[in-house]
Amino acid sequence: SRIAIPTPRIAAPARSLVLPVGMKGGNSLSFDGLNDVLDFGSHASLGFTGPFCLEGWIYVAQEVTSNYRVIFARSDGPSWGNGYAFESRLPGSLIFWINNYSSGPQVILSMNQIGICRWRHLALRYSGAGMSAVIGGKDVVDGTVYSGAVTVKVTPLLFGYHVGGGSYTRMHLCGWRAWNRHVTHMECAARARGEEIDRTSLVSSWSFEDGATTTVVDSVGVNHGTITGATWSTLAPFTARVASPARLPA
């Protein structure tokens, strides 16, 4: 009689986001919401005057219960009448603005769209014709129609705080980039999937995977970040993918 030989079973790989090109996965930078700041300096390359985009992955780890909890800002207080910023506003929203925190062009994102304690890819954009954001590479939120210049002042780009005031934010960051151009919806979708896009006018790229250092390295430009207080974490939006499926015994 014939002996049945069992067929090896293939284990399905764990579900995760595709690891973006050029990243190893597994790390992020954690901000405690008390006094943590990341300072990218005041180099002119981050002083955008026309179309630009900042995009990357964020994990907001707290409810938005007060105004002016800062994600990032290149503006100075107490009037905040220049530059750009992304910060909280009540009730339960984040606002990306240019030129003036109260009356300037802006786009408002609900925390219901972004979510609490979950990773989201966000792209905050000024196209030269208006403000918009892309959430998770899919949902486009339109803001103010505007075709003027961005008001520039020599002040540092900070993640986690404003120059001159504001509140700190409890969050994790990973894989952020700054572009000196409008990044299209299709490009934002590709970035959210972990794919590379046309790197024309890419000013800075920060993987946030440096680990065990006090610096966040800019892999394409000169805007390296100095960490004050923030710590490295293994909470990340993606992990290294398995090269080949494992074979399990029958």
PDB file of N, CA, C and O in Angstrom, residues 54 145 175 205 224:
ATOM      1  N   LEU A  54       4.780  68.705   3.857  1.00  0.00           N
ATOM      2  CA  LEU A  54       5.414  67.892   4.882  1.00  0.00           C
ATOM      3  C   LEU A  54       4.548  66.659   5.075  1.00  0.00           C
ATOM      4  O   LEU A  54       3.320  66.784   5.243  1.00  0.00           O
ATOM      5  N   VAL A 145      -8.761  78.378  -0.031  1.00  0.00           N
ATOM      6  CA  VAL A 145      -8.242  78.700  -1.363  1.00  0.00           C
ATOM      7  C   VAL A 145      -7.347  79.930  -1.219  1.00  0.00           C
ATOM      8  O   VAL A 145      -7.771  80.964  -0.689  1.00  0.00           O
ATOM      9  N   GLY A 175       9.402  58.370   9.662  1.00  0.00           N
ATOM     10  CA  GLY A 175       9.416  58.501   8.211  1.00  0.00           C
ATOM     11  C   GLY A 175       8.851  59.790   7.648  1.00  0.00           C
ATOM     12  O   GLY A 175       8.014  59.758   6.739  1.00  0.00           O
ATOM     13  N   SER A 205      14.710  64.354   4.345  1.00  0.00           N
ATOM     14  CA  SER A 205      14.099  63.050   4.605  1.00  0.00           C
ATOM     15  C   SER A 205      14.620  62.542   5.936  1.00  0.00           C
ATOM     16  O   SER A 205      15.823  62.353   6.115  1.00  0.00           O
ATOM     17  N   HIS A 224      19.525  68.351   9.962  1.00  0.00           N
ATOM     18  CA  HIS A 224      19.558  67.326  10.992  1.00  0.00           C
ATOM     19  C   HIS A 224      18.878  67.860  12.255  1.00  0.00           C
ATOM     20  O   HIS A 224      18.977  69.050  12.571  1.00  0.00           O
TER      21      HIS A 224
END
